[in-house]
Amino acid sequence: MRVRVLIRPKKGILDPQGQAVERALPALGFDGVSGVRVGRLVELDVEDPERLGEVCEKLLANPLIEDYEIEELTPAGAEAR
Amino acid sequence: MRVRVLIRPKKGILDPQGQAVERALPALGFDGVSGVRVGRLVELDVEDPERLGEVCEKLLANPLIEDYEIEELTPAGAEAR
């Protein structure tokens, strides 16, 4: 099953990359952009999606400062078994 | 309008972060994971989504080595005008 993990800085946690983007945009001539948050995107094939939460907590995200969200890209039923 | 930009290494471009994740997983006891690609996630509020492609090309992604995909999180019609 192919899954997508979205990793974002937790609410209230400083996001220096997002701030940098937000500050750079007006200098490049783009106005009207706000609320920029920069995170990570991980896409992977997993055989056993039940353990994916553990993978996220231990390897992909830092649960102290980041939240993660898992999206299925191919439904489990779509695979040959 | 709130939008999400997904930035991924282009196909064929080396993804050292993805390789690192893929190699680390068996050592942590997780097998059956493959095809790991690591990219960036940017979520932002834009007033004028027409210029977002230009923002992606100039600031968020490196078009030589990265592809980007834009997803609308709030449909344009949902906003008060």
PDB file of C-alpha atoms in Angstrom:
ATOM      1  CA  MET A   1       0.000   0.000   0.000  1.00  0.00           C
ATOM      2  CA  ARG A   2       1.380   3.406  -0.934  1.00  0.00           C
ATOM      3  CA  VAL A   3       0.937   5.987   1.800  1.00  0.00           C
ATOM      4  CA  ARG A   4       1.763   9.641   2.278  1.00  0.00           C
ATOM      5  CA  VAL A   5       2.913  11.030   5.591  1.00  0.00           C
ATOM      6  CA  LEU A   6       2.567  14.779   6.118  1.00  0.00           C
ATOM      7  CA  ILE A   7       4.743  16.138   8.908  1.00  0.00           C
ATOM      8  CA  ARG A   8       4.110  19.644  10.192  1.00  0.00           C
ATOM      9  CA  PRO A   9       5.426  21.755  13.049  1.00  0.00           C
ATOM     10  CA  LYS A  10       2.918  21.567  15.928  1.00  0.00           C
ATOM     11  CA  LYS A  11       0.678  24.546  16.511  1.00  0.00           C
ATOM     12  CA  GLY A  12       2.463  27.074  18.677  1.00  0.00           C
ATOM     13  CA  ILE A  13       5.884  25.736  17.709  1.00  0.00           C
ATOM     14  CA  LEU A  14       8.065  28.252  15.909  1.00  0.00           C
ATOM     15  CA  ASP A  15       8.421  27.556  12.193  1.00  0.00           C
ATOM     16  CA  PRO A  16      11.535  29.405  11.025  1.00  0.00           C
ATOM     17  CA  GLN A  17      11.331  28.014   7.478  1.00  0.00           C
ATOM     18  CA  GLY A  18       7.750  29.216   7.153  1.00  0.00           C
ATOM     19  CA  GLN A  19       8.727  32.636   8.471  1.00  0.00           C
ATOM     20  CA  ALA A  20      11.607  32.824   6.013  1.00  0.00           C
ATOM     21  CA  VAL A  21       9.288  32.042   3.092  1.00  0.00           C
ATOM     22  CA  GLU A  22       6.712  34.549   4.276  1.00  0.00           C
ATOM     23  CA  ARG A  23       9.315  37.295   4.588  1.00  0.00           C
ATOM     24  CA  ALA A  24      10.936  36.516   1.257  1.00  0.00           C
ATOM     25  CA  LEU A  25       7.756  36.692  -0.809  1.00  0.00           C
ATOM     26  CA  PRO A  26       7.106  40.456  -0.728  1.00  0.00           C
ATOM     27  CA  ALA A  27      10.735  41.065  -1.708  1.00  0.00           C
ATOM     28  CA  LEU A  28      10.153  38.881  -4.777  1.00  0.00           C
ATOM     29  CA  GLY A  29       7.008  40.807  -5.668  1.00  0.00           C
ATOM     30  CA  PHE A  30       4.406  38.406  -4.255  1.00  0.00           C
ATOM     31  CA  ASP A  31       1.977  39.940  -1.805  1.00  0.00           C
ATOM     32  CA  GLY A  32      -1.056  38.489  -0.105  1.00  0.00           C
ATOM     33  CA  VAL A  33       0.559  35.331   1.220  1.00  0.00           C
ATOM     34  CA  SER A  34       0.240  34.494   4.907  1.00  0.00           C
ATOM     35  CA  GLY A  35       0.113  31.613   7.350  1.00  0.00           C
ATOM     36  CA  VAL A  36       3.018  29.780   5.742  1.00  0.00           C
ATOM     37  CA  ARG A  37       3.981  26.512   7.444  1.00  0.00           C
ATOM     38  CA  VAL A  38       6.755  24.328   6.102  1.00  0.00           C
ATOM     39  CA  GLY A  39       6.888  20.635   6.874  1.00  0.00           C
ATOM     40  CA  ARG A  40       8.034  17.378   5.348  1.00  0.00           C
ATOM     41  CA  LEU A  41       6.427  14.983   2.955  1.00  0.00           C
ATOM     42  CA  VAL A  42       7.272  11.282   2.998  1.00  0.00           C
ATOM     43  CA  GLU A  43       5.754   8.838   0.520  1.00  0.00           C
ATOM     44  CA  LEU A  44       6.400   5.138   0.895  1.00  0.00           C
ATOM     45  CA  ASP A  45       5.159   1.630   0.174  1.00  0.00           C
ATOM     46  CA  VAL A  46       4.317  -0.353   3.302  1.00  0.00           C
ATOM     47  CA  GLU A  47       3.304  -3.977   3.593  1.00  0.00           C
ATOM     48  CA  ASP A  48       1.895  -3.603   7.093  1.00  0.00           C
ATOM     49  CA  PRO A  49       0.232  -0.188   7.536  1.00  0.00           C
ATOM     50  CA  GLU A  50      -0.634  -0.988  11.168  1.00  0.00           C
ATOM     51  CA  ARG A  51       2.911  -0.271  12.261  1.00  0.00           C
ATOM     52  CA  LEU A  52       3.164   2.963  10.315  1.00  0.00           C
ATOM     53  CA  GLY A  53       2.257   5.112  13.333  1.00  0.00           C
ATOM     54  CA  GLU A  54       5.230   3.638  15.163  1.00  0.00           C
ATOM     55  CA  VAL A  55       7.501   4.317  12.161  1.00  0.00           C
ATOM     56  CA  CYS A  56       6.337   7.943  12.152  1.00  0.00           C
ATOM     57  CA  GLU A  57       6.908   8.420  15.879  1.00  0.00           C
ATOM     58  CA  LYS A  58      10.301   6.743  15.922  1.00  0.00           C
ATOM     59  CA  LEU A  59      11.892   7.752  12.645  1.00  0.00           C
ATOM     60  CA  LEU A  60       9.982  10.198  10.465  1.00  0.00           C
ATOM     61  CA  ALA A  61       8.658  12.815  12.865  1.00  0.00           C
ATOM     62  CA  ASN A  62       9.825  14.304  16.127  1.00  0.00           C
ATOM     63  CA  PRO A  63       6.665  13.968  18.241  1.00  0.00           C
ATOM     64  CA  LEU A  64       7.801  16.691  20.654  1.00  0.00           C
ATOM     65  CA  ILE A  65       7.574  19.401  18.034  1.00  0.00           C
ATOM     66  CA  GLU A  66       5.837  17.835  15.043  1.00  0.00           C
ATOM     67  CA  ASP A  67       2.451  16.377  14.196  1.00  0.00           C
ATOM     68  CA  TYR A  68       2.030  13.818  11.478  1.00  0.00           C
ATOM     69  CA  GLU A  69      -0.897  12.821   9.319  1.00  0.00           C
ATOM     70  CA  ILE A  70      -1.139   9.639   7.265  1.00  0.00           C
ATOM     71  CA  GLU A  71      -3.015   9.541   3.944  1.00  0.00           C
ATOM     72  CA  GLU A  72      -3.554   6.364   1.952  1.00  0.00           C
ATOM     73  CA  LEU A  73      -2.696   6.834  -1.705  1.00  0.00           C
ATOM     74  CA  THR A  74      -3.765   3.346  -2.816  1.00  0.00           C
ATOM     75  CA  PRO A  75      -6.601   1.726  -0.890  1.00  0.00           C
ATOM     76  CA  ALA A  76      -5.719  -1.579   0.797  1.00  0.00           C
ATOM     77  CA  GLY A  77      -8.366  -3.414  -1.215  1.00  0.00           C
ATOM     78  CA  ALA A  78      -6.749  -2.411  -4.496  1.00  0.00           C
ATOM     79  CA  GLU A  79      -3.794  -4.733  -3.985  1.00  0.00           C
ATOM     80  CA  ALA A  80      -3.462  -8.288  -5.188  1.00  0.00           C
ATOM     81  CA  ARG A  81      -3.332 -10.694  -2.246  1.00  0.00           C
TER      82      ARG A  81
ATOM     83  CA  MET B   1      -7.598  30.339  -0.051  1.00  0.00           C
ATOM     84  CA  ARG B   2      -5.514  27.800   1.857  1.00  0.00           C
ATOM     85  CA  VAL B   3      -3.372  25.670  -0.398  1.00  0.00           C
ATOM     86  CA  ARG B   4      -0.914  22.838   0.048  1.00  0.00           C
ATOM     87  CA  VAL B   5       2.209  22.517  -2.052  1.00  0.00           C
ATOM     88  CA  LEU B   6       3.854  19.094  -2.219  1.00  0.00           C
ATOM     89  CA  ILE B   7       7.461  19.186  -3.360  1.00  0.00           C
ATOM     90  CA  ARG B   8       9.175  15.952  -4.347  1.00  0.00           C
ATOM     91  CA  PRO B   9      12.510  14.991  -5.876  1.00  0.00           C
ATOM     92  CA  LYS B  10      11.968  14.414  -9.614  1.00  0.00           C
ATOM     93  CA  LYS B  11      11.892  10.846 -10.846  1.00  0.00           C
ATOM     94  CA  GLY B  12      15.417   9.662 -11.483  1.00  0.00           C
ATOM     95  CA  ILE B  13      16.913  12.240  -9.138  1.00  0.00           C
ATOM     96  CA  LEU B  14      18.749  10.738  -6.196  1.00  0.00           C
ATOM     97  CA  ASP B  15      16.858  11.044  -2.917  1.00  0.00           C
ATOM     98  CA  PRO B  16      19.410  10.609  -0.145  1.00  0.00           C
ATOM     99  CA  GLN B  17      16.887  11.319   2.622  1.00  0.00           C
ATOM    100  CA  GLY B  18      14.577   8.639   1.279  1.00  0.00           C
ATOM    101  CA  GLN B  19      17.455   6.187   1.039  1.00  0.00           C
ATOM    102  CA  ALA B  20      18.475   6.975   4.612  1.00  0.00           C
ATOM    103  CA  VAL B  21      14.952   6.297   5.871  1.00  0.00           C
ATOM    104  CA  GLU B  22      14.712   3.081   3.885  1.00  0.00           C
ATOM    105  CA  ARG B  23      18.006   1.806   5.245  1.00  0.00           C
ATOM    106  CA  ALA B  24      17.251   2.806   8.824  1.00  0.00           C
ATOM    107  CA  LEU B  25      13.914   0.997   9.050  1.00  0.00           C
ATOM    108  CA  PRO B  26      15.110  -2.636   9.124  1.00  0.00           C
ATOM    109  CA  ALA B  27      17.618  -1.713  11.840  1.00  0.00           C
ATOM    110  CA  LEU B  28      14.705  -0.394  13.915  1.00  0.00           C
ATOM    111  CA  GLY B  29      12.756  -3.599  13.374  1.00  0.00           C
ATOM    112  CA  PHE B  30      10.456  -2.449  10.575  1.00  0.00           C
ATOM    113  CA  ASP B  31      10.508  -4.556   7.452  1.00  0.00           C
ATOM    114  CA  GLY B  32       8.438  -4.386   4.297  1.00  0.00           C
ATOM    115  CA  VAL B  33       8.926  -0.699   3.568  1.00  0.00           C
ATOM    116  CA  SER B  34      10.148   0.365   0.124  1.00  0.00           C
ATOM    117  CA  GLY B  35       9.986   3.180  -2.389  1.00  0.00           C
ATOM    118  CA  VAL B  36      10.583   5.893   0.197  1.00  0.00           C
ATOM    119  CA  ARG B  37      10.711   9.429  -1.185  1.00  0.00           C
ATOM    120  CA  VAL B  38      11.176  12.427   1.074  1.00  0.00           C
ATOM    121  CA  GLY B  39      10.049  15.870   0.015  1.00  0.00           C
ATOM    122  CA  ARG B  40       8.712  19.077   1.484  1.00  0.00           C
ATOM    123  CA  LEU B  41       5.249  20.201   2.446  1.00  0.00           C
ATOM    124  CA  VAL B  42       4.284  23.879   2.363  1.00  0.00           C
ATOM    125  CA  GLU B  43       0.839  25.076   3.434  1.00  0.00           C
ATOM    126  CA  LEU B  44      -0.092  28.703   2.987  1.00  0.00           C
ATOM    127  CA  ASP B  45      -2.929  31.204   2.568  1.00  0.00           C
ATOM    128  CA  VAL B  46      -2.865  32.983  -0.794  1.00  0.00           C
ATOM    129  CA  GLU B  47      -5.087  35.801  -1.998  1.00  0.00           C
ATOM    130  CA  ASP B  48      -4.214  35.285  -5.653  1.00  0.00           C
ATOM    131  CA  PRO B  49      -3.748  31.564  -6.448  1.00  0.00           C
ATOM    132  CA  GLU B  50      -2.961  32.351 -10.093  1.00  0.00           C
ATOM    133  CA  ARG B  51       0.552  33.402  -9.178  1.00  0.00           C
ATOM    134  CA  LEU B  52       1.205  30.387  -6.981  1.00  0.00           C
ATOM    135  CA  GLY B  53       2.969  28.458  -9.756  1.00  0.00           C
ATOM    136  CA  GLU B  54       5.448  31.290 -10.048  1.00  0.00           C
ATOM    137  CA  VAL B  55       5.963  31.297  -6.254  1.00  0.00           C
ATOM    138  CA  CYS B  56       6.663  27.562  -6.374  1.00  0.00           C
ATOM    139  CA  GLU B  57       9.156  27.871  -9.228  1.00  0.00           C
ATOM    140  CA  LYS B  58      10.991  30.848  -7.788  1.00  0.00           C
ATOM    141  CA  LEU B  59      11.001  30.235  -4.059  1.00  0.00           C
ATOM    142  CA  LEU B  60       9.559  26.953  -2.827  1.00  0.00           C
ATOM    143  CA  ALA B  61      10.894  24.349  -5.230  1.00  0.00           C
ATOM    144  CA  ASN B  62      14.036  23.937  -7.266  1.00  0.00           C
ATOM    145  CA  PRO B  63      12.590  23.115 -10.695  1.00  0.00           C
ATOM    146  CA  LEU B  64      15.828  21.496 -11.853  1.00  0.00           C
ATOM    147  CA  ILE B  65      15.553  18.666  -9.376  1.00  0.00           C
ATOM    148  CA  GLU B  66      12.068  18.916  -7.860  1.00  0.00           C
ATOM    149  CA  ASP B  67       8.479  18.613  -9.007  1.00  0.00           C
ATOM    150  CA  TYR B  68       5.680  20.372  -7.206  1.00  0.00           C
ATOM    151  CA  GLU B  69       1.977  19.702  -6.930  1.00  0.00           C
ATOM    152  CA  ILE B  70      -0.613  22.184  -5.681  1.00  0.00           C
ATOM    153  CA  GLU B  71      -3.705  21.041  -3.766  1.00  0.00           C
ATOM    154  CA  GLU B  72      -6.492  23.383  -2.719  1.00  0.00           C
ATOM    155  CA  LEU B  73      -7.452  22.876   0.908  1.00  0.00           C
ATOM    156  CA  THR B  74     -10.342  25.362   0.912  1.00  0.00           C
ATOM    157  CA  PRO B  75     -12.224  25.795  -2.356  1.00  0.00           C
ATOM    158  CA  ALA B  76     -12.191  29.308  -3.763  1.00  0.00           C
ATOM    159  CA  GLY B  77     -15.988  29.556  -3.542  1.00  0.00           C
ATOM    160  CA  ALA B  78     -15.951  28.939   0.207  1.00  0.00           C
ATOM    161  CA  GLU B  79     -14.486  32.344   0.934  1.00  0.00           C
ATOM    162  CA  ALA B  80     -16.386  35.525   1.664  1.00  0.00           C
ATOM    163  CA  ARG B  81     -15.861  38.095  -1.052  1.00  0.00           C
TER     164      ARG B  81
END
